[in-house]
mmCIF file of C-alpha atoms in Angstrom:
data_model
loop_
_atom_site.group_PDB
_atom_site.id
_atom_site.type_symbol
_atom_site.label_atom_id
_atom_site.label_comp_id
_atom_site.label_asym_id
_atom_site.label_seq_id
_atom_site.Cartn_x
_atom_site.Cartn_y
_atom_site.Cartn_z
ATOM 1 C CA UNK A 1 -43.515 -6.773 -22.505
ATOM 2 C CA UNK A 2 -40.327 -8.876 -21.498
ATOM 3 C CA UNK A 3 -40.193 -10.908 -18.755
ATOM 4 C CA UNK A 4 -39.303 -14.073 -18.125
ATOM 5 C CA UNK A 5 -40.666 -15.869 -15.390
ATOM 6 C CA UNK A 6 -40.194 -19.649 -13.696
ATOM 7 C CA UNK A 7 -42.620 -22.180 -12.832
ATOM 8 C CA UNK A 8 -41.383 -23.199 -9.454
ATOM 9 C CA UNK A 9 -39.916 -21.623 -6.882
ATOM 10 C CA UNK A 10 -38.059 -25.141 -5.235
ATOM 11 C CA UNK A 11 -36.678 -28.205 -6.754
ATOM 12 C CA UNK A 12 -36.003 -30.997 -4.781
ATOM 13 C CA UNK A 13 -33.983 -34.041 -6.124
ATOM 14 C CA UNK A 14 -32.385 -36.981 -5.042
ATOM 15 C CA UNK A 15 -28.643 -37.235 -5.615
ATOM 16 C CA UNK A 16 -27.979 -39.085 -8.826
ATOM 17 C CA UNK A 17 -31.422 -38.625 -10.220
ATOM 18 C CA UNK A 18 -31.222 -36.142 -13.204
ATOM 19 C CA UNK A 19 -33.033 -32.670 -12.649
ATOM 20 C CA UNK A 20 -35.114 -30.078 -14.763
ATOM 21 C CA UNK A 21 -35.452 -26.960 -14.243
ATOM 22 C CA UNK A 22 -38.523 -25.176 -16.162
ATOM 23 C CA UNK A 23 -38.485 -21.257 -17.749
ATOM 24 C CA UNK A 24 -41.116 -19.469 -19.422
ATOM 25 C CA UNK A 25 -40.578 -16.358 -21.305
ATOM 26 C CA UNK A 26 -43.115 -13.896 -23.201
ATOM 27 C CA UNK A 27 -40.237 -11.703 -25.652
ATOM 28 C CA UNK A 28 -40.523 -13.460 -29.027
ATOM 29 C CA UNK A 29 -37.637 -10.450 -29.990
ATOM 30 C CA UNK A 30 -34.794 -12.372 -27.379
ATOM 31 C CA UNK A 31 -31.768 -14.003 -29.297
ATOM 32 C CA UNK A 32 -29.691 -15.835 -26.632
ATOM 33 C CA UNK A 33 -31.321 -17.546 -23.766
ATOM 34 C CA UNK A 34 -28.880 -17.876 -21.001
ATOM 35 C CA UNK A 35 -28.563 -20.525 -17.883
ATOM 36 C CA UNK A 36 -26.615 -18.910 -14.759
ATOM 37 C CA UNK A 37 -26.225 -20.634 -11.334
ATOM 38 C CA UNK A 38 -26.616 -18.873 -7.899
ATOM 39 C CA UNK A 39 -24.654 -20.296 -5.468
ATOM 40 C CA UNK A 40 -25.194 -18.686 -1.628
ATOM 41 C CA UNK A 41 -23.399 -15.330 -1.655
ATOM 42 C CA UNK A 42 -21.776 -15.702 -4.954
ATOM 43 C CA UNK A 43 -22.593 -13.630 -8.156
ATOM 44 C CA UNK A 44 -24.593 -16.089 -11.215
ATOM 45 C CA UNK A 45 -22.198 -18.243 -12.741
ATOM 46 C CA UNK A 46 -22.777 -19.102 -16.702
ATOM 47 C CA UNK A 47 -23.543 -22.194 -17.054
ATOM 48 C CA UNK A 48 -25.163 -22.966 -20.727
ATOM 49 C CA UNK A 49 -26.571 -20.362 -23.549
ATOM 50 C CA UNK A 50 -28.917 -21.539 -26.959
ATOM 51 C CA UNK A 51 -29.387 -19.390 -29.793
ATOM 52 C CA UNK A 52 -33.009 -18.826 -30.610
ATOM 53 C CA UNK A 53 -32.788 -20.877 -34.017
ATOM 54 C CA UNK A 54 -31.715 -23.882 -31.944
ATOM 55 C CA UNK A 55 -33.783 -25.901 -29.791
ATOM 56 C CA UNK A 56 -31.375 -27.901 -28.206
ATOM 57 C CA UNK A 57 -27.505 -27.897 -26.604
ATOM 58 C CA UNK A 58 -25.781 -29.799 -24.922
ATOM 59 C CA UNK A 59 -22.785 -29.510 -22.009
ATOM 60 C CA UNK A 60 -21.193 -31.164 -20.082
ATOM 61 C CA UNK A 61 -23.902 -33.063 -17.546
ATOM 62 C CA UNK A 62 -26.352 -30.267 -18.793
ATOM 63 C CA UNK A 63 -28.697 -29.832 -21.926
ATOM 64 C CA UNK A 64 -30.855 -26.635 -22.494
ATOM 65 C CA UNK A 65 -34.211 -27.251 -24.661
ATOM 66 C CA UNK A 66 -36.147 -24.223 -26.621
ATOM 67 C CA UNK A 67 -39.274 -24.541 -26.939
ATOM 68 C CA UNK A 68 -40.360 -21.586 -29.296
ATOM 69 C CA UNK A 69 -43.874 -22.532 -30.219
ATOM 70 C CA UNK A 70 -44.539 -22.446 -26.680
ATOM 71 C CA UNK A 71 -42.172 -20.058 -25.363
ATOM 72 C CA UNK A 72 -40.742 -22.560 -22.681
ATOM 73 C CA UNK A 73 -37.080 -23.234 -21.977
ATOM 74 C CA UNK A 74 -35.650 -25.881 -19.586
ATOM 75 C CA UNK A 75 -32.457 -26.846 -18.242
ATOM 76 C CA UNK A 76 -31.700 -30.688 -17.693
ATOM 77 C CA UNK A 77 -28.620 -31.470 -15.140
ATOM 78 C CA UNK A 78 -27.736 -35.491 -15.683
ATOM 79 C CA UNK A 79 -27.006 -37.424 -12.611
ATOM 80 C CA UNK A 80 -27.598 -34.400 -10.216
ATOM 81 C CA UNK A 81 -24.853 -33.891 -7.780
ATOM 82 C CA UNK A 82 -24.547 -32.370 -3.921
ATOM 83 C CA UNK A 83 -22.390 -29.208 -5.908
ATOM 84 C CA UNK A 84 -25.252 -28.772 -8.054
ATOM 85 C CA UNK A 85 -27.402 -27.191 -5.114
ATOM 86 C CA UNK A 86 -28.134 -23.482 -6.291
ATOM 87 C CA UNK A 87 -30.666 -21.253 -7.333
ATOM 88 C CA UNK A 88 -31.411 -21.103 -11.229
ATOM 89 C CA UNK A 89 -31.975 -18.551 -13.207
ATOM 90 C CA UNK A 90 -32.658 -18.234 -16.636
ATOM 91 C CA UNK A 91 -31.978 -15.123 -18.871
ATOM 92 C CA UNK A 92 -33.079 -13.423 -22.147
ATOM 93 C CA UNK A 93 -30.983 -11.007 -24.123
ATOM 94 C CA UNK A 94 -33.607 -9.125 -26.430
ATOM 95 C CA UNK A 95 -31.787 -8.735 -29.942
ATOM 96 C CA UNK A 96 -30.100 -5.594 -30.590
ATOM 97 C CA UNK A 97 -29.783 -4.852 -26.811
ATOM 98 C CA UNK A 98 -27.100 -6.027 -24.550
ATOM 99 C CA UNK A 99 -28.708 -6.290 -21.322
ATOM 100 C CA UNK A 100 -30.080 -9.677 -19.790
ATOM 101 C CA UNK A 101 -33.281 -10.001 -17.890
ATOM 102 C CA UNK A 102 -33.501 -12.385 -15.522
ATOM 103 C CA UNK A 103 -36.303 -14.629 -14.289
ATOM 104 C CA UNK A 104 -37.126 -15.270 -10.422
ATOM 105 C CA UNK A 105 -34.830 -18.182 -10.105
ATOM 106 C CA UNK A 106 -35.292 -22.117 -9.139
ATOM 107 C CA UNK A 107 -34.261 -23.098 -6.163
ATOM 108 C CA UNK A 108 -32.363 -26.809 -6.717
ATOM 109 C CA UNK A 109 -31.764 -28.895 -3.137
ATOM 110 C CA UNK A 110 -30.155 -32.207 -3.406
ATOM 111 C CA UNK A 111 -31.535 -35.161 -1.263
ATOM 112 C CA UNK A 112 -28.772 -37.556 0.101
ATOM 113 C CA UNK B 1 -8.799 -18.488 -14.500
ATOM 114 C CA UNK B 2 -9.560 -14.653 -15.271
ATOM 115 C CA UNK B 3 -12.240 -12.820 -12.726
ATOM 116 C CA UNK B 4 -14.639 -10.386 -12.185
ATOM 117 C CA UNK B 5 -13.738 -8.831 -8.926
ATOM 118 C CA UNK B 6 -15.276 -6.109 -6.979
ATOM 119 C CA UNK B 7 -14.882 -3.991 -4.166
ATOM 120 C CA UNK B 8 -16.236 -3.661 -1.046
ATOM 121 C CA UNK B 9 -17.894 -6.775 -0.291
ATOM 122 C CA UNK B 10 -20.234 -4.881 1.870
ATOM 123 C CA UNK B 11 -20.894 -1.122 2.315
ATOM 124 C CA UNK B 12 -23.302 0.232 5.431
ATOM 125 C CA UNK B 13 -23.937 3.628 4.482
ATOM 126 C CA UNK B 14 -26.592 6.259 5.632
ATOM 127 C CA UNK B 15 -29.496 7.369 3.597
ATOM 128 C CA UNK B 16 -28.419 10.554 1.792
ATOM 129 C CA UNK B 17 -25.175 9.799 1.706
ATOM 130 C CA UNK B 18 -22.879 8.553 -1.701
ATOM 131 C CA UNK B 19 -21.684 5.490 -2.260
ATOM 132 C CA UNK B 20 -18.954 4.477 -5.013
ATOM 133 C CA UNK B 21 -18.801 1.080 -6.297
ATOM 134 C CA UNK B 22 -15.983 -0.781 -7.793
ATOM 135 C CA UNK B 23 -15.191 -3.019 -9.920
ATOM 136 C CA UNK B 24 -12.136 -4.752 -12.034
ATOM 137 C CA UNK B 25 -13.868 -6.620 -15.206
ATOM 138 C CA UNK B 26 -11.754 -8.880 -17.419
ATOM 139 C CA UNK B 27 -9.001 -7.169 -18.552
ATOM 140 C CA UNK B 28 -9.734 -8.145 -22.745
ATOM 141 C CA UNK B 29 -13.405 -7.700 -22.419
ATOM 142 C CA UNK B 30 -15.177 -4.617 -24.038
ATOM 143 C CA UNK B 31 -18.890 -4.872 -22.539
ATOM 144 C CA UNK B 32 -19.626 -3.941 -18.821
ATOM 145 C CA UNK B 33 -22.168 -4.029 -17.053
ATOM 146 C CA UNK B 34 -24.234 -3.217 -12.869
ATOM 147 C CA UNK B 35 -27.088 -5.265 -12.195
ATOM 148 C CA UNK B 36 -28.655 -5.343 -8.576
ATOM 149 C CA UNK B 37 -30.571 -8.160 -6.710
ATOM 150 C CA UNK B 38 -32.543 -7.223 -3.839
ATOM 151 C CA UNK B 39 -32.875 -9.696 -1.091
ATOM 152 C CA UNK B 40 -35.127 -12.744 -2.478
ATOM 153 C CA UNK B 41 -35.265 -11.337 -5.658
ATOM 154 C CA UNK B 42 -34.726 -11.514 -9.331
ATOM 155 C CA UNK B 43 -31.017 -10.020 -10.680
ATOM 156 C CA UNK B 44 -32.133 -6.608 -12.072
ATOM 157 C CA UNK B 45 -30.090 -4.772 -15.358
ATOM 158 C CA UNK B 46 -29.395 -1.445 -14.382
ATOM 159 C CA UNK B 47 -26.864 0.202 -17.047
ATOM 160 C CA UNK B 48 -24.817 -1.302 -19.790
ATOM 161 C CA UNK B 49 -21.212 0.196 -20.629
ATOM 162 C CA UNK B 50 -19.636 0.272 -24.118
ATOM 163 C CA UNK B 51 -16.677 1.736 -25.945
ATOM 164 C CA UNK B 52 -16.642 4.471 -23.051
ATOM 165 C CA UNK B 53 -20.626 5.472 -22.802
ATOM 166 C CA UNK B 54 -23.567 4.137 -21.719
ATOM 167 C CA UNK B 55 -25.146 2.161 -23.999
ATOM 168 C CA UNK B 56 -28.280 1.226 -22.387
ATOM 169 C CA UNK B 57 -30.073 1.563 -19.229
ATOM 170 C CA UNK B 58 -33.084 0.758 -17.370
ATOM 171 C CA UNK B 59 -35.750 2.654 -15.778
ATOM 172 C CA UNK B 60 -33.945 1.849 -12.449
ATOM 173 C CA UNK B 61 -30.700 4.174 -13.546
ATOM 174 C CA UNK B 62 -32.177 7.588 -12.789
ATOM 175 C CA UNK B 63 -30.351 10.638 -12.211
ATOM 176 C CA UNK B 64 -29.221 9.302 -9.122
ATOM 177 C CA UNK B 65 -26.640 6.884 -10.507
ATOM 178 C CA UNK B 66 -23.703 7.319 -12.852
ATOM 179 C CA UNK B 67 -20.845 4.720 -14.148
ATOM 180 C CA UNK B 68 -17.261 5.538 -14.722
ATOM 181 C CA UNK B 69 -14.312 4.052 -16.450
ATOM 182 C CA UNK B 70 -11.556 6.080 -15.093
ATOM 183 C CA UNK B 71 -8.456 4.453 -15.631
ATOM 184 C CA UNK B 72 -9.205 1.209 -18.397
ATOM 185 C CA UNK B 73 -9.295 -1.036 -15.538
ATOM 186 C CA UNK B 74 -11.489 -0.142 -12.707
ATOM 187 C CA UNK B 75 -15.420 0.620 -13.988
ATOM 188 C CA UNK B 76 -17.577 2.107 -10.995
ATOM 189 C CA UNK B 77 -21.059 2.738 -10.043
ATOM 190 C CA UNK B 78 -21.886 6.046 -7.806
ATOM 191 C CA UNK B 79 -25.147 6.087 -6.324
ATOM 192 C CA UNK B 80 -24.973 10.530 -5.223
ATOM 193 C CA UNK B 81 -27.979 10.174 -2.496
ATOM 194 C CA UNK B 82 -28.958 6.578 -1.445
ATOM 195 C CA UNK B 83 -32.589 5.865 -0.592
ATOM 196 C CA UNK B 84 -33.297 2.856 1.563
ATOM 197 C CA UNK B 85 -34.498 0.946 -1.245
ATOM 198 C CA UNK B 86 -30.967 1.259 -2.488
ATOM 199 C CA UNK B 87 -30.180 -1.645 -0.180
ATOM 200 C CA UNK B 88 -29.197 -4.682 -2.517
ATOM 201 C CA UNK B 89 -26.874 -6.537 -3.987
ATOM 202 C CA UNK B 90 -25.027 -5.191 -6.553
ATOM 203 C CA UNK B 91 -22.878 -7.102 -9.201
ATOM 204 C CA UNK B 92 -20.591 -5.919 -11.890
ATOM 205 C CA UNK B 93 -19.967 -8.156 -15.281
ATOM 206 C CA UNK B 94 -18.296 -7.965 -18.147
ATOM 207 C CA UNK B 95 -18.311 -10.069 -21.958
ATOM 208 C CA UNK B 96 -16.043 -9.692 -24.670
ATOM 209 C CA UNK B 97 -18.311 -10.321 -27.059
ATOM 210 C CA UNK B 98 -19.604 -12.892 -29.622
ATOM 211 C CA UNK B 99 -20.394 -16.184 -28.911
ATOM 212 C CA UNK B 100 -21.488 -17.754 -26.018
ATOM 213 C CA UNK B 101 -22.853 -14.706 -24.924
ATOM 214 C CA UNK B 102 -21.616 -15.381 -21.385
ATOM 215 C CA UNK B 103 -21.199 -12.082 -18.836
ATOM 216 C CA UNK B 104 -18.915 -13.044 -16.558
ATOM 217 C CA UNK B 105 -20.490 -11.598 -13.163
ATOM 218 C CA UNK B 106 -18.439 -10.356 -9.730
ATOM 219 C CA UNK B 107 -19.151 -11.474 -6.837
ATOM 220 C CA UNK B 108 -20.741 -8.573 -5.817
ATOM 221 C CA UNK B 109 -21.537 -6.062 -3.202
ATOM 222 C CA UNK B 110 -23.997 -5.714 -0.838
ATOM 223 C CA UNK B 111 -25.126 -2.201 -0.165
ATOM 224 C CA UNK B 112 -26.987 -1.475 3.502
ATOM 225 C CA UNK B 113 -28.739 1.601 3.714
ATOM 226 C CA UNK B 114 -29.772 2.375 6.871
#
C-alpha cells in the first residue's frame, strides 16, 4: 500500500555539524520524492525534490539520496544552522496521481 | 515572492455547524490542492483540484466536504456538518506544473470544533 514512514521521530545536532535526516517508503509506483520543512505554525515549505531515476541532488547546503534497491531516502543539510530547526517531512507523489503523501516527520533541534 | 495565502487563520466552530475555507493560490498555477494535519500528525491529502473538477480525492473527502473555485482566484473548502474529529489544520497549495514538482503550501488554518 503507500506509505511512507520515518525512522526517527527527533534529531538532535550540534550547530555546524552536518545533519541527516532518514525516510523509508514502500510505493515502488512514486515518481518524485519530495523534502518539505515544518517550521512551528507555518505550512511545509519545499525544500528539495529527486526524480525516481536519480539517486542523488544536490541544493544549496542540502543533498537528497535515493536509495531504490532499498527503498530509503535521506536528506543531508551541510553545516546545520539554528534556522534549520524544523520538523521534516518527506513526500511521495505516486505516478499518474497528483497528490503527495506524507511521512510522520523528523523533528531537527540544533545544539548551540 | 508569490504566496499561498489563506483565510481565517483560525475558525472555532460548533459541531454540526459549516465551515468555509479559503484560500488565494498562485495566481499562474493550475493545480490546487486541501490537505489537513491533525495535531502531532502526518499532513494528510484530502482532494486535488484541476482544470475546474476534482481530480482526485482521498477516502477522507466524503460527502461531507466539497471544493469550489468561484471566481479564478479564491479556491475553498466547505466542510456542511463538522464532526469533532474535523479539528485540524488545514492547508491549501497550489503547483503549476512540471518540474520541480514543488506545491507551494498556505499557511493554513486551524479548525476547532468544539
Amino acid at each position: 500500500g503507500e506509505s511512507v514512514g520515518l525512522h526517527l521521530p527527533t534529531l538532535s545536532v550540534q550547530e555546524g555539524d552536518n545533519s541527516i535526516i532518514n525516510c523509508a517508503y514502500s510505493n515502488s509506483a512514486s515518481d518524485y520524492f519530495i523534502w518539505y520543512k515544518q517550521e512551528s505554525g507555518k505550512g511545509p515549505q519545499f525544500i528539495i525534490d529527486i526524480r525516481s531515476n536519480m539517486d542523488k541532488r544536490q541544493g544549496q547546503r542540502v543533498t537528497v539520496l535515493l536509495n531504490k534497491t532499498v527503498k530509503h531516502l535521506s536528506l543531508q543539510i551541510a553545516a546545520t544552522q539554528p534556522g534549520d530547526s524544523a520538523v521534516y517531512f518527506c513526500a511521495e507523489k505516486i505516478q499518474g496521481a497528483q497528490k503527495l503523501v506524507f511521512g510522520q516527520g523528523t523533528r531537527l533541534t540544533i545544539n548551540p | 515572492e508569490p504566496e499561498v495565502t489563506q483565510t481565517p487563520s483560525h475558525q472555532v466552530t460548533q459541531m454540526g455547524q459549516e465551515v468555509i475555507l479559503r484560500c488565494v493560490p498562485i495566481s499562474n498555477h493550475l493545480y490546487f490542492y486541501w490537505y489537513r494535519q491533525i495535531l502531532g500528525q502526518k499532513v494528510e491529502f484530502l482532494v486535488s483540484f484541476y482544470n475546474n473538477e476534482i481530480s482526485e480525492k482521498s477516502e477522507i473527502f466524503d460527502d461531507q466536504f466539497s471544493v469550489e473555485r468561484p471566481d479564478g482566484s479564491n479556491f475553498t473548502l466547505k466542510i456542511r456538518s463538522t464532526k469533532l474529529e474535523d479539528s485540524a489544520m488545514y492547508f491549501c497549495a497550489s503547483f503549476l506544473a512540471g518540474v520541480p514538482y514543488e506545491q507551494y503550501f498556505g499557511p493554513g488554518t486551524r479548525l476547532t470544533v468544539t
